[in-house]
XYZ file of C-alpha atoms in Angstrom:
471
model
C 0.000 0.000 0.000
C 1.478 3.308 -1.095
C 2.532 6.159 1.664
C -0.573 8.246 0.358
C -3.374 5.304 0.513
C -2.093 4.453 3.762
C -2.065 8.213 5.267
C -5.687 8.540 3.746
C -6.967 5.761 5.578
C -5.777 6.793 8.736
C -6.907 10.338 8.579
C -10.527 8.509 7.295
C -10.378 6.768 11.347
C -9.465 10.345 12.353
C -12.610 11.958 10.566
C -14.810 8.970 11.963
C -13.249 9.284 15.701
C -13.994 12.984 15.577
C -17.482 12.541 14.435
C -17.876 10.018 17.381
C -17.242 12.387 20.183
C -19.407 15.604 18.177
C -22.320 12.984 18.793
C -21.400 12.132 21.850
C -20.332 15.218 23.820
C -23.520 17.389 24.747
C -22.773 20.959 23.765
C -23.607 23.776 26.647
C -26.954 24.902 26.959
C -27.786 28.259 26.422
C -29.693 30.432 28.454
C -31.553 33.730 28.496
C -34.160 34.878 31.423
C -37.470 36.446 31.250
C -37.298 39.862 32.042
C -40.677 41.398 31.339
C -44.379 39.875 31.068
C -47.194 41.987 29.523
C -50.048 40.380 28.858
C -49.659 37.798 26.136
C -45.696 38.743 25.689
C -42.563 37.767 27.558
C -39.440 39.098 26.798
C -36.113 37.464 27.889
C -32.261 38.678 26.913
C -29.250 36.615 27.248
C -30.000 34.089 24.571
C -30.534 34.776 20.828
C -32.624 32.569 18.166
C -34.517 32.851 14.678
C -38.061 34.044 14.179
C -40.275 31.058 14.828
C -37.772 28.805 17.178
C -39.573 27.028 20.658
C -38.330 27.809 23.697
C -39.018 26.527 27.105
C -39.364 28.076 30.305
C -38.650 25.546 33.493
C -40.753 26.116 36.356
C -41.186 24.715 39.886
C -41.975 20.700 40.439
C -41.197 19.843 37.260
C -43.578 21.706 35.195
C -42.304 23.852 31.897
C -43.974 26.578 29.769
C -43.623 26.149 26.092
C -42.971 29.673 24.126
C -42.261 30.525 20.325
C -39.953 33.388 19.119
C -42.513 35.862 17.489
C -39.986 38.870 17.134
C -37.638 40.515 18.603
C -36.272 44.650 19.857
C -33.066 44.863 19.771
C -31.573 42.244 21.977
C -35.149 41.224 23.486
C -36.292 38.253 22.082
C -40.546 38.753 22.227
C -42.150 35.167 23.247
C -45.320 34.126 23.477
C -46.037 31.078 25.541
C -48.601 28.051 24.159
C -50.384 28.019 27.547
C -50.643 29.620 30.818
C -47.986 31.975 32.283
C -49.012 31.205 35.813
C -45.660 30.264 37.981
C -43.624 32.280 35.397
C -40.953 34.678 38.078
C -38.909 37.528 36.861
C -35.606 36.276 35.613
C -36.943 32.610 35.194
C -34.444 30.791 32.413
C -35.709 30.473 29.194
C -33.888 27.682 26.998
C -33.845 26.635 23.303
C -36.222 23.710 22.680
C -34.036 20.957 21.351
C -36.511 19.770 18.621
C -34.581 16.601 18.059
C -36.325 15.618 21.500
C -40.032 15.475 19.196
C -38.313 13.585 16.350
C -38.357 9.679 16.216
C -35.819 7.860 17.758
C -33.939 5.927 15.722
C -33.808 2.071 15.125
C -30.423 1.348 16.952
C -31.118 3.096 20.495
C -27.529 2.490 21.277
C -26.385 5.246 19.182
C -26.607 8.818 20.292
C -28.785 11.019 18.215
C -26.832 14.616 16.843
C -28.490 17.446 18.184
C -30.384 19.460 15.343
C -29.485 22.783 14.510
C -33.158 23.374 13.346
C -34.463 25.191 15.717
C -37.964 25.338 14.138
C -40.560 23.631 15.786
C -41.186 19.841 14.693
C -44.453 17.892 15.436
C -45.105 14.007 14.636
C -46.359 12.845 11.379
C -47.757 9.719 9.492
C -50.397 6.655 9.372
C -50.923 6.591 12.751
C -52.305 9.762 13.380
C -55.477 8.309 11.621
C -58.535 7.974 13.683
C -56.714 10.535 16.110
C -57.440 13.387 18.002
C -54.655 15.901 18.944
C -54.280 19.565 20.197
C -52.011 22.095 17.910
C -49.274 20.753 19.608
C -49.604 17.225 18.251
C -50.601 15.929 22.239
C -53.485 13.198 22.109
C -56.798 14.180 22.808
C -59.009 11.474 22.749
C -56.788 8.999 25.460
C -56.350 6.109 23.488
C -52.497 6.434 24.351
C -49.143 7.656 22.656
C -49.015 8.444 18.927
C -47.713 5.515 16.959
C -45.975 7.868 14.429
C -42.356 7.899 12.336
C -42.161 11.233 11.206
C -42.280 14.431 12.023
C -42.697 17.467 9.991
C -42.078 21.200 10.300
C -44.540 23.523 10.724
C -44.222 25.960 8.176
C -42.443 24.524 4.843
C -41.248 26.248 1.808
C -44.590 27.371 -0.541
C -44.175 24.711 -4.180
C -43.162 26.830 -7.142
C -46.222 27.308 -8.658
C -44.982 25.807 -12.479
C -44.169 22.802 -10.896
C -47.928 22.392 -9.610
C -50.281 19.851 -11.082
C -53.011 21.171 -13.046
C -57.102 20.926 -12.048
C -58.137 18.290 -13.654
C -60.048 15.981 -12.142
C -63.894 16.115 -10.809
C -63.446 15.757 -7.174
C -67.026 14.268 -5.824
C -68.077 15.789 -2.814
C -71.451 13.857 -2.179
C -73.226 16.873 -2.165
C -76.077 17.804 -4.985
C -75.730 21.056 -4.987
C -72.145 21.483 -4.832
C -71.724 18.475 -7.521
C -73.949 20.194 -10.343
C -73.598 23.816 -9.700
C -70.081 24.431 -8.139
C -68.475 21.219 -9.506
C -65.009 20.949 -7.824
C -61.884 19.518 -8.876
C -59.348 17.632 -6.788
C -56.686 19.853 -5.570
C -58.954 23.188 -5.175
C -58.953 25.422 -2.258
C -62.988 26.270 -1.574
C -64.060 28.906 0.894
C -67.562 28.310 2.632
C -68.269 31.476 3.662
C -71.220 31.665 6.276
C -72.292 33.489 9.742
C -73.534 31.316 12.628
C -76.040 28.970 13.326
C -76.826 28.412 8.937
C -75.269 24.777 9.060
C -71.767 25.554 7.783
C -70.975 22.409 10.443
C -73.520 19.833 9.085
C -72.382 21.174 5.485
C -68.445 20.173 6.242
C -69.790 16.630 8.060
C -71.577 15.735 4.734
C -68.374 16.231 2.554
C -65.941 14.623 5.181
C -68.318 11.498 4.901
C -69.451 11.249 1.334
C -66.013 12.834 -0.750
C -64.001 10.784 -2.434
C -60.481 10.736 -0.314
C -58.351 9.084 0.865
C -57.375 11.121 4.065
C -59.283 13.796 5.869
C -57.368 16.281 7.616
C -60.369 18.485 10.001
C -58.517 21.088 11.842
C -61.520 22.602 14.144
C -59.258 26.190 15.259
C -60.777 28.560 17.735
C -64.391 27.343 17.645
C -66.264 26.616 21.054
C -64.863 23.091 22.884
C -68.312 21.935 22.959
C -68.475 21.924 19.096
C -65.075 19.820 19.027
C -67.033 16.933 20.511
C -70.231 17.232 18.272
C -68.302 17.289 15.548
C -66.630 14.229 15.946
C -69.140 12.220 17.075
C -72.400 12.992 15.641
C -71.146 15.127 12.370
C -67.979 13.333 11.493
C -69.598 9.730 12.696
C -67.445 6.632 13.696
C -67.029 5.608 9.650
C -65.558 9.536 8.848
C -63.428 9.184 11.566
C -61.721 6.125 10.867
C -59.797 7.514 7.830
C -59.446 10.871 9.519
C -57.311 13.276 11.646
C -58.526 15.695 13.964
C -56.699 18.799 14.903
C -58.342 20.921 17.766
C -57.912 23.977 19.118
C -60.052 25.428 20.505
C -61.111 29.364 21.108
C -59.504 29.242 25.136
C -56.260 27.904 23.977
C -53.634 30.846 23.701
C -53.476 32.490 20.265
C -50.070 30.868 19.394
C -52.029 27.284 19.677
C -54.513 28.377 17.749
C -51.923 29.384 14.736
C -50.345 26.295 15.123
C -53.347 24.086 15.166
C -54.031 25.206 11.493
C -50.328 25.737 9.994
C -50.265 21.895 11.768
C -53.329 20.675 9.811
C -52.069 21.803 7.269
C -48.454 20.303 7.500
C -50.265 16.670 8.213
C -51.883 17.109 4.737
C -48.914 17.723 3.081
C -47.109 14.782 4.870
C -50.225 12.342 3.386
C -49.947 14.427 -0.389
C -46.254 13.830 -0.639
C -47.165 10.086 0.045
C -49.539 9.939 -2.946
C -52.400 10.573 -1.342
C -55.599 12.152 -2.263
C -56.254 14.550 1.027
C -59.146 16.402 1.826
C -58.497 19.206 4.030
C -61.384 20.981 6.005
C -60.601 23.809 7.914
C -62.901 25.720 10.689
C -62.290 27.989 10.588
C -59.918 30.606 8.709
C -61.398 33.624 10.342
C -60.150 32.561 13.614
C -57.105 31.764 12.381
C -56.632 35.574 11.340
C -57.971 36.895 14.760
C -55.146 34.851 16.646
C -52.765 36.176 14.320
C -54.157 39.566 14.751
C -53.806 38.881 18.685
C -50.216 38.198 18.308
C -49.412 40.852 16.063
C -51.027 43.160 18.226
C -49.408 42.047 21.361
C -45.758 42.306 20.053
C -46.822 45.961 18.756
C -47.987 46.278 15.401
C -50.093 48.543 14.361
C -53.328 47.747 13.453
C -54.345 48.782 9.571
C -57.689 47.302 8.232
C -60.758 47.640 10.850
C -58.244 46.468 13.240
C -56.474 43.719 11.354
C -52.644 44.413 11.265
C -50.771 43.560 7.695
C -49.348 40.656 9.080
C -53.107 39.026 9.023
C -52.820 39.601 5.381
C -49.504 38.071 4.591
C -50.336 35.052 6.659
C -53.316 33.958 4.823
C -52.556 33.384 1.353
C -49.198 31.831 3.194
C -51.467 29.207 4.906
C -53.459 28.769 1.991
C -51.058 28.148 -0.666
C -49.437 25.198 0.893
C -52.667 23.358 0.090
C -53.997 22.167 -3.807
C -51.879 19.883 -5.979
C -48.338 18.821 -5.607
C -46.229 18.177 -8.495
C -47.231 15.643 -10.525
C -47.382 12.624 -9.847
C -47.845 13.110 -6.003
C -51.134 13.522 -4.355
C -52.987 16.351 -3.874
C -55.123 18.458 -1.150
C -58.442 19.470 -1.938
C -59.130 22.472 0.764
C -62.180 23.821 2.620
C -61.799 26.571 4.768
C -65.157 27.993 6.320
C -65.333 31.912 6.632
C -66.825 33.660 8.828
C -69.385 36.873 8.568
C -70.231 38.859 10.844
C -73.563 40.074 10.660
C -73.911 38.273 7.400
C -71.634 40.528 5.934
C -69.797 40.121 2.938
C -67.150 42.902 2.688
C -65.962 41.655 6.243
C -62.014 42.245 5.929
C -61.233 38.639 6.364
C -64.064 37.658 3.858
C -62.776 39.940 1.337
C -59.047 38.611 1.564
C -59.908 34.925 0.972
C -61.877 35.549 -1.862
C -59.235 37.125 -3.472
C -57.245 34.218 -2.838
C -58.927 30.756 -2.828
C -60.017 29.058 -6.221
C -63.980 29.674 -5.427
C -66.629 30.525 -2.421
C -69.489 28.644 -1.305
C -72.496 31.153 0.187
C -74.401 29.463 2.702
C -77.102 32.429 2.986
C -79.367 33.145 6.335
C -82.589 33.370 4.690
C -82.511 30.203 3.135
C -81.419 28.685 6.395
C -84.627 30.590 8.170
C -86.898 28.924 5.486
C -85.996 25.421 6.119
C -83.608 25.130 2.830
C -80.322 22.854 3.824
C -77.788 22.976 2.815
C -78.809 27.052 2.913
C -76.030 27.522 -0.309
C -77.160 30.846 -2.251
C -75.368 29.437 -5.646
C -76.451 32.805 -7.179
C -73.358 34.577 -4.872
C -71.603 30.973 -4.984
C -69.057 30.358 -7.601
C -66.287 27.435 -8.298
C -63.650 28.875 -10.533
C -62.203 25.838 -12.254
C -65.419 24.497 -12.669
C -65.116 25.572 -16.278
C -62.020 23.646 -16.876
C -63.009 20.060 -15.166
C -66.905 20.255 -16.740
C -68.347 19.611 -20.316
C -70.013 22.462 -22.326
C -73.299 20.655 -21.705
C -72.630 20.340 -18.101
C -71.929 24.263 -18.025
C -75.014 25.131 -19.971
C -77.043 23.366 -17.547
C -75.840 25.176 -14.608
C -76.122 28.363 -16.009
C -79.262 27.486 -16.936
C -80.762 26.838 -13.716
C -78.794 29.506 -11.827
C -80.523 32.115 -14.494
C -83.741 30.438 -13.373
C -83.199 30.532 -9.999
C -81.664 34.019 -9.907
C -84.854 35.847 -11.891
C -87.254 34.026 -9.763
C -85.782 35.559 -6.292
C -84.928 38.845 -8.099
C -89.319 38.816 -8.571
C -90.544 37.335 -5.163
C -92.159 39.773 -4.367
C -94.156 40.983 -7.191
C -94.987 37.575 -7.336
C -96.055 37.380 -3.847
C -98.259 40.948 -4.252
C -100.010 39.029 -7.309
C -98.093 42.146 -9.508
C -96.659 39.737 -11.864
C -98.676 39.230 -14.933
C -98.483 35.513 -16.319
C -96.639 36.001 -20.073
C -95.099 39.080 -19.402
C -91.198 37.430 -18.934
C -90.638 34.084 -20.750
C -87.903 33.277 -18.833
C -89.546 34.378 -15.379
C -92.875 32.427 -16.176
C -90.122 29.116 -16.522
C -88.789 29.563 -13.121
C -92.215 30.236 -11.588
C -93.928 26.792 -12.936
C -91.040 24.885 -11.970
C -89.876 27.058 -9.092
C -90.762 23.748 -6.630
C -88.861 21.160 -8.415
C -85.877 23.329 -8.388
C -85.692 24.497 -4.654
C -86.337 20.338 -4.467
C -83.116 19.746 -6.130
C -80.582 21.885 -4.270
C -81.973 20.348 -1.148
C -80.639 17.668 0.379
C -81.030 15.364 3.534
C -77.827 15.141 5.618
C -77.886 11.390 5.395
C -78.609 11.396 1.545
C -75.860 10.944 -0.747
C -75.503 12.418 -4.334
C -72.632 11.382 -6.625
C -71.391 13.888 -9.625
C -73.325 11.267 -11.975
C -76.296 11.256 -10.153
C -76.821 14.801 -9.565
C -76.006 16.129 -13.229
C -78.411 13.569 -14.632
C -80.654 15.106 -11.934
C -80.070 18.573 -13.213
C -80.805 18.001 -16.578
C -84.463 15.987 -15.456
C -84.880 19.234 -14.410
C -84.223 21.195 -17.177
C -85.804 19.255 -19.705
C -89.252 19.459 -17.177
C -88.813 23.381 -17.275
C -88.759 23.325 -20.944
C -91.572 20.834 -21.534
């Protein structure tokens, strides 16, 4: 062996010894204190980390308070804890989480696991979250023991370059009449189901997490009453949904930062199942309280408020959330999205509303009015619109729709001359269509919550309907 083979090998045992102790020794552990607490914000000096990195706070008898990095001043990191300050002291030690502590441990226990330099929070992943329940911070909720998972994922990923996305092309059925033949939607579409309370935006999302056609549901219920979290699963969602499900709750009197999480996590457990193959179908409840926790935060660590109270940080976090869903590249899976909006006071130019029209592929209106009259599912499809419906649908299926919706729409634009007797019989061809078949119609876009309508089913429905106006 030659004098340069032989000095490579041993400075290859050198290389490998080093790397051998780097695993082994435990570096020193950093720490900063908390010197202020306001409200929702703690600031601590003495220790400096990126935007986004979890922290923890050690308190008496063992007990800990999980924080996240929101921003900083200066040399103050800002954090805001994930659950209650109480037992928090000034100039309490605040330490980097070490997130290799949340990621599986590997085969050979033996071996020493490297301590990541990812600082970023990391939260489990995988098959066995199916049937689940867990809190934005991936804890079980429904005590049926320890997640069986093998993966973890980071919150927040990098957004897909948006020519290397998979086009709209496939019919995605939803189960839903209505939704099938009017506001067809395609597999890998982000839908907004924009409502205000108490019009059955709930029983709405329980029909399509039972009847689509998925392979995982992802349900991420974020900042809506506990109680709801409970109906949901058990008499919405149903023993069958949640078999091939995972449910993400957080609830409205978790801090804000849980709240945040519980979506961006939903989110990151769909993406996990899409890069697997999978068809995922993500509902999300909802994505105005998603925006108010933000707003909370952004408020807290002072900044200003811009849009009736919303500060531009609401704004940029949205279509940041929202563009992680949809297709993947091709030949991966895909995540068809649902995120329910809410309006306040019905209202349609609400801040929030306004944004995520702007920015998901369509809106579902469930209106108040049809809810009073007894009409589920309550969708106004004149306001509603699916925007690649044009692009997944035949001509003849689009010339039905428009058909009916131009039937639909003159009848309710006349009610009440109608109603006063005004309306003189041969006056509006069109008008005297909708008002003989005005029954069979309202018939159709109804719907029991244990009926189930395929895409076949319903658009061979639609057209019955049709030809029956025209006879």
């Amino acid at each position: 062996m030659s004098f340069a083979a032989v000095h490579q090998q041993r400075w290859q045992h050198y290389m490998n010894d080093c790397s051998e102790i780097i695993d082994i020794v435990e570096p020193l552990e950093v720490a900063g204190r908390i010197t202020k607490l306001t409200g929702l914000v703690m600031e601590a000096v003495g220790i400096k980390l990126p935007i986004g990195s979890a922290c923890i706070v050690p308190l008496a008898e063992g007990r800990k308070v999980e924080a996240e990095v929101v921003g900083f001043d200066g040399e103050k990191l800002l954090l805001m804890p994930q659950s209650g300050v109480e037992g928090i002291t000034p100039g309490a030690k605040v330490y980097a989480m070490d997130v290799s502590e949340a990621l599986p441990k590997p085969s050979n226990t033996s071996m020493p696991r490297r301590r990541s330099q990812d600082r970023a929070r990391h939260l489990p992943v995988g098959e066995g979250l199916l049937g689940r329940v867990v809190d934005g911070a991936g804890k079980p909720l429904d005590d049926l023991g320890p997640l069986q998972t093998e993966a973890s994922s980071p919150l927040n990923t990098r957004p897909l370059n948006p020519l290397q996305r998979a086009p709209i092309e496939v019919v995605l059925d939803v189960g839903v009449r209505a939704i099938n033949s009017m506001l067809t939607v395609g597999r890998g579409q982000r839908m907004g189901l924009f409502a205000g309370s108490g019009v059955g935006k709930s029983v709405l999302l329980g029909m399509m997490a039972r009847y689509t056609n998925a392979d995982v549901i992802v349900v991420g219920l974020i900042g809506e009453r506990g109680r709801e979290v409970k109906e949901f699963i058990e008499q919405i969602l149903g023993v069958d949904g949640l078999a091939r499900s995972v449910v993400v709750a957080a609830p409205a009197d978790v801090p804000a930062l849980m709240r945040l999480q519980g979506a961006s996590y939903a989110t990151a457990i769909a993406e996990y199942f899409r890069s697997q193959g999978k068809h995922v179908l993500l509902i999300m409840d909802s994505l105005t309280r998603y925006a108010m926790a933000q707003r909370e935060i952004a408020l807290a660590v002072g900044e200003p408020p811009a849009t009736k109270g919303y500060p531009p940080s609401v704004f940029a976090k949205l279509p940041a959330l929202v563009e992680r869903a949809g297709n993947g590249k091709p030949g991966e899976g895909s995540i068809t999205a649902f995120y329910t909006v809410l309006t306040e006071g019905d209202d349609q130019q609400d801040p929030i509303a306004d944004a995520a029209r702007a920015i998901l592929d369509g809106h579902i209106v469930l209106s108040r009015s049809l809810a009073e009259s007894g009409h589920y599912p309550a969708i106004d499809i004149e306001q509603s619109i699916s925007r690649a419906m044009h692009t997944i649908t035949s001509p003849e299926h689009q010339k039905l729709s428009r058909k009916l919706k131009q039937l639909n729409s003159r009848y309710m634009r006349s009610i009440d001359l109608i109603n006063v007797g005004a309306y003189e019989a041969g006056s509006d061809r069109i008008l005297d269509e909708a008002i003989l078949k005005n029954e069979r119609i309202v018939a159709f876009l109804q719907q029991d919550i244990a009926e189930r309508a395929n895409v076949e089913e319903s658009i061979m429905q639609l057209a019955d309907v049709l030809e029956t106006v025209e006879a």
